[in-house]
Amino acid sequence: MKGKRGAEILVETLKKEGVTTIFGYPGGSVIELYDVLYDEPSINHVLVRHEQGAAHAADGYARASGKIGVCLATSGPGAMNLVTGLVTAAIDSSPVIALTGQVSTDMLGKDAFQEADTFNITMPFVKHNFLVKDVNQLDSTIKGAIQIASTRRKGVVLVDLPSNVLKERAVSSSTQVVRFEGYNPNVKANKFQIKRIAKALLEAERPLILVGGGVIASDASKELVALAELLGAGVVYTLMGKGSIPDTHPLCLGMTGMHGKISANKAITECDLLLAIGTRFSDRVTGWKLDRFAPNAYKIHVDIDSVEINKNLEVDLPMVGDARDVLKGLLIEVKKAIKDRKPKQWKNRIKEMHQVCNGCHEGESEEKIILPEKIIAELNRLLPRDAIVTTEVGQCQMFAAHFLKTYNPRTFLSSGGLGTMGFGFPAAIGAKVAKPDKPVVDIAGDGSFTMVSQELGTSVSNDIPVIVCIFNNGYLGMVRQWQELFYGKRYSHTRIGGPPNFVKLAEAYGARGIEVEKPNQVRDALKNGLESKQTTIIDFHIGGETNILPMIPPGGGIDEMIGVERCRTI
Amino acid sequence: MQDYIISMLVENQPGVLARIAGMFTRRDMNITSLTVSPCEKEGKSRMTLTFRGDERGLESTLKQLNRLIEVVKVRNLSFERAVYRDLCLVKVATADASVRQEVIGLAEAAGGKAVGVGVDHLILERVGSPTKIDNFISIFDKFEAEELVRSGVIALSFEDESDERK
Ligand SMILES: Cc1ncc(C[n+]2csc(CCOP(=O)(O)OP(=O)(O)O)c2C)c(N)n1
Ligand SMILES: [Mg+2]
């Protein structure tokens, strides 16, 4: 690296580490870097329209591909605009590298133009961050950042880059191996613990596996399904775990928690053993009365991050380990000892619950208004199994989590921990860059999409075609639903209907817009959108006051769902 | 609630203290004392930190601290055989010579000494375990303690650090 400018070193190191795409937005402090990117053929820089979009796109890229996503912004306002997207990625353990410009080192702390204390502002949520003050350490810092972001529990690493460091030339040519004394990138699964878990699994009569995003992050879906089949165990998942087992799998009982399926929440109540893997028992999963969460079960918790053990829920048998390693170990141990012991009663019960809840709302509709579940039922028919679906946040998201049939890991991308409106569309763009051959659909709310609609510019001008299905109810629907159910229908500041005209908005950007007002137009509109090679917005006028039910009311336990009237009893 | 004391080996770098302090702030916990200084290992500092909490708070704090990249080792000294030291300086007003004599006498009897002499006050020093320091300070309650400062506890365990894994 001797004699090279910081900006050149940065790009060279990224290339060596396998980075091929950067989502970014330029500015004064990173102009040196953009000068290097100008004629760099092997890095595809995607120019976004707002830095939040860059962070979500990098996150979507990472979630869809399993590789790190990289975003880039200038100092001050640029870096600050990244923050929402970075917190979103961080809390969902998505491996993202953020590169931010900074004022030159001699100006640090002087409130120089476009100075923001990015290092301190991002400190509470990143897995780690660096402020690079010496160009000779740039190469090793970038390597270290990538190692930290992509190993153990994955996360966000931010590298703050003062402008002079990007300009200065390195004097040392050493490319050190990076090692942090306080960080071991590998986690070893304890064999003895695996044996203990296997023994408990074999003794259980009603075993249930609860899977979170960790199973997807460690690419452990195959092992998960194999273990469930071997044991005859039911499988329920968190929002982040959707895709780890096909929704159509007879052992799959759907998403659990506040907006979960009855089958999933009942299974939690009925099971006598709960094996939770790669999940952190968030309040959206457990409900608010922890003593009502799996009250009859022997609880086992496997997670790669020891911090998660006993943080939200105290369990009987905790284990720190990578989901794939542990599941592989369990498969071996269980296979050794299993005799044809699949508990018949439980098997039948799972089958019954799967059949009732999985098929719900699949039939033809006689309704006059377009129901969200019907749009999703059409998507289930039309989408290829490897299509990628992202979501915005709100009712639209929960409809998708509930009714969309997902078959493969990394094909359902949603902001779980932070619930960030505006995630879905830029994340769809990122996912499409990672998987250009797959159709990518964003299931959106009118409110959420409006927060990031400027990324239509990114999508169209970089030729990254995605389909946005807006469930247009004219409301901040999820908040309105709470106001209806818990605040006496006082719809305070949740009505957003009227502008914009989404078709015209799409057309203004050179995208396609389709308006759908009647149930019998849904299918054709979707077909139309999926067949086109162009970014398409489909504006579905759904009922204004449609609710997503059943749900656990705030403060309730997992077995206290309301709005079950439309559901068949199981 | 209980007082806990932990010792950490950390990278001697800007930002480390902020990261550690942040762990506590976010969980609404208060650090009662903190000392940091470079140590026998090049590029590292040793930090001794005390806080009040319950057992679960302790468990999660230790794990959270361990998770920080720049924290090399964390060790809970609360229940270990270790040497603990704290230091205090107390400024006591001494109106006349007889009070002055009394204060000096008391300080010496209580294991401390006068280390600074002003026209109408004395500065006393005591080094010892935190409880000894507490006692020492309480002895001078009846005098007007104008100012008081403590270094915070430092501690070294008799047990071997090397078997602490991260
Ligand atoms: C950035 C952000 N601001 C506010 C919220 C709070 N919030 C959660 S859901 C929701 C309504 C979302 O409306 P819309 O996108 O139209 O989806 P709908 O619920 O109507 O399907 C709001 C405001 C949020 N999650 N994210
Ligand atoms: Mg809406």
mmCIF file of N, CA, C and O in Angstrom, chain A residues 5 89 116 128 141 158 172 182 219 257 313 323 345 448-449 452 463 468 491 518 569:
data_model
loop_
_atom_site.group_PDB
_atom_site.id
_atom_site.type_symbol
_atom_site.label_atom_id
_atom_site.label_comp_id
_atom_site.label_asym_id
_atom_site.label_seq_id
_atom_site.Cartn_x
_atom_site.Cartn_y
_atom_site.Cartn_z
ATOM 1 N N ARG A 5 -2.788 6.715 -1.977
ATOM 2 C CA ARG A 5 -3.684 7.586 -1.217
ATOM 3 C C ARG A 5 -4.642 6.740 -0.381
ATOM 4 O O ARG A 5 -5.001 5.622 -0.771
ATOM 5 N N ALA A 89 -30.476 -2.268 10.849
ATOM 6 C CA ALA A 89 -29.630 -3.423 10.525
ATOM 7 C C ALA A 89 -29.047 -4.023 11.796
ATOM 8 O O ALA A 89 -29.021 -5.250 11.967
ATOM 9 N N ALA A 116 -20.197 16.146 12.485
ATOM 10 C CA ALA A 116 -21.083 15.565 13.497
ATOM 11 C C ALA A 116 -20.262 14.495 14.193
ATOM 12 O O ALA A 116 -19.385 13.890 13.580
ATOM 13 N N HIS A 128 -19.194 -2.477 16.533
ATOM 14 C CA HIS A 128 -17.963 -1.755 16.824
ATOM 15 C C HIS A 128 -17.850 -0.582 15.853
ATOM 16 O O HIS A 128 -18.467 -0.610 14.789
ATOM 17 N N THR A 141 -7.730 -1.653 9.355
ATOM 18 C CA THR A 141 -9.002 -1.300 9.983
ATOM 19 C C THR A 141 -10.177 -1.831 9.160
ATOM 20 O O THR A 141 -11.131 -2.389 9.706
ATOM 21 N N LEU A 158 -19.025 0.582 11.817
ATOM 22 C CA LEU A 158 -18.888 1.871 11.135
ATOM 23 C C LEU A 158 -17.426 2.309 11.155
ATOM 24 O O LEU A 158 -16.742 2.173 12.161
ATOM 25 N N SER A 172 3.816 3.098 5.061
ATOM 26 C CA SER A 172 4.118 1.693 5.356
ATOM 27 C C SER A 172 3.391 0.820 4.340
ATOM 28 O O SER A 172 2.301 1.139 3.877
ATOM 29 N N GLY A 182 -9.469 -8.925 22.250
ATOM 30 C CA GLY A 182 -10.730 -9.049 22.970
ATOM 31 C C GLY A 182 -11.855 -9.613 22.125
ATOM 32 O O GLY A 182 -13.020 -9.517 22.506
ATOM 33 N N ASP A 219 -27.277 -19.976 8.235
ATOM 34 C CA ASP A 219 -27.604 -20.894 7.128
ATOM 35 C C ASP A 219 -27.890 -22.305 7.631
ATOM 36 O O ASP A 219 -27.309 -23.284 7.169
ATOM 37 N N GLY A 257 -46.314 -15.001 18.457
ATOM 38 C CA GLY A 257 -46.208 -13.688 19.085
ATOM 39 C C GLY A 257 -47.431 -12.813 18.947
ATOM 40 O O GLY A 257 -48.536 -13.276 18.662
ATOM 41 N N LEU A 313 -35.829 -13.868 29.050
ATOM 42 C CA LEU A 313 -36.566 -15.002 29.597
ATOM 43 C C LEU A 313 -35.575 -15.955 30.250
ATOM 44 O O LEU A 313 -34.560 -16.309 29.648
ATOM 45 N N ALA A 323 -26.066 -21.592 15.568
ATOM 46 C CA ALA A 323 -27.254 -22.418 15.332
ATOM 47 C C ALA A 323 -26.931 -23.648 14.480
ATOM 48 O O ALA A 323 -27.379 -24.759 14.778
ATOM 49 N N GLN A 345 -49.907 -38.574 19.313
ATOM 50 C CA GLN A 345 -50.926 -37.568 19.631
ATOM 51 C C GLN A 345 -50.484 -36.179 19.205
ATOM 52 O O GLN A 345 -51.233 -35.417 18.611
ATOM 53 N N SER A 448 -45.646 4.104 4.926
ATOM 54 C CA SER A 448 -44.239 3.704 4.883
ATOM 55 C C SER A 448 -43.590 4.080 3.555
ATOM 56 O O SER A 448 -42.492 4.641 3.524
ATOM 57 N N PHE A 449 -44.294 3.759 2.465
ATOM 58 C CA PHE A 449 -43.688 3.990 1.157
ATOM 59 C C PHE A 449 -43.404 5.478 0.944
ATOM 60 O O PHE A 449 -42.385 5.864 0.365
ATOM 61 N N VAL A 452 -39.986 6.897 1.832
ATOM 62 C CA VAL A 452 -38.771 6.619 1.047
ATOM 63 C C VAL A 452 -39.029 6.629 -0.456
ATOM 64 O O VAL A 452 -38.240 6.091 -1.227
ATOM 65 N N ASP A 463 -31.549 1.128 -13.077
ATOM 66 C CA ASP A 463 -32.170 -0.051 -13.667
ATOM 67 C C ASP A 463 -32.173 -1.237 -12.698
ATOM 68 O O ASP A 463 -31.628 -2.305 -12.973
ATOM 69 N N VAL A 468 -43.516 -2.729 -6.158
ATOM 70 C CA VAL A 468 -44.026 -2.270 -4.868
ATOM 71 C C VAL A 468 -45.534 -2.458 -4.849
ATOM 72 O O VAL A 468 -46.248 -1.907 -5.692
ATOM 73 N N TYR A 491 -59.373 8.585 15.983
ATOM 74 C CA TYR A 491 -58.312 8.454 14.985
ATOM 75 C C TYR A 491 -57.465 9.721 14.938
ATOM 76 O O TYR A 491 -57.547 10.521 14.017
ATOM 77 N N LYS A 518 -60.713 -2.811 -7.707
ATOM 78 C CA LYS A 518 -61.690 -3.884 -7.506
ATOM 79 C C LYS A 518 -60.986 -5.219 -7.297
ATOM 80 O O LYS A 518 -59.922 -5.471 -7.876
ATOM 81 N N THR A 569 -61.932 -22.668 15.312
ATOM 82 C CA THR A 569 -61.312 -23.091 16.575
ATOM 83 C C THR A 569 -60.416 -24.303 16.355
ATOM 84 O O THR A 569 -60.752 -25.207 15.580
#
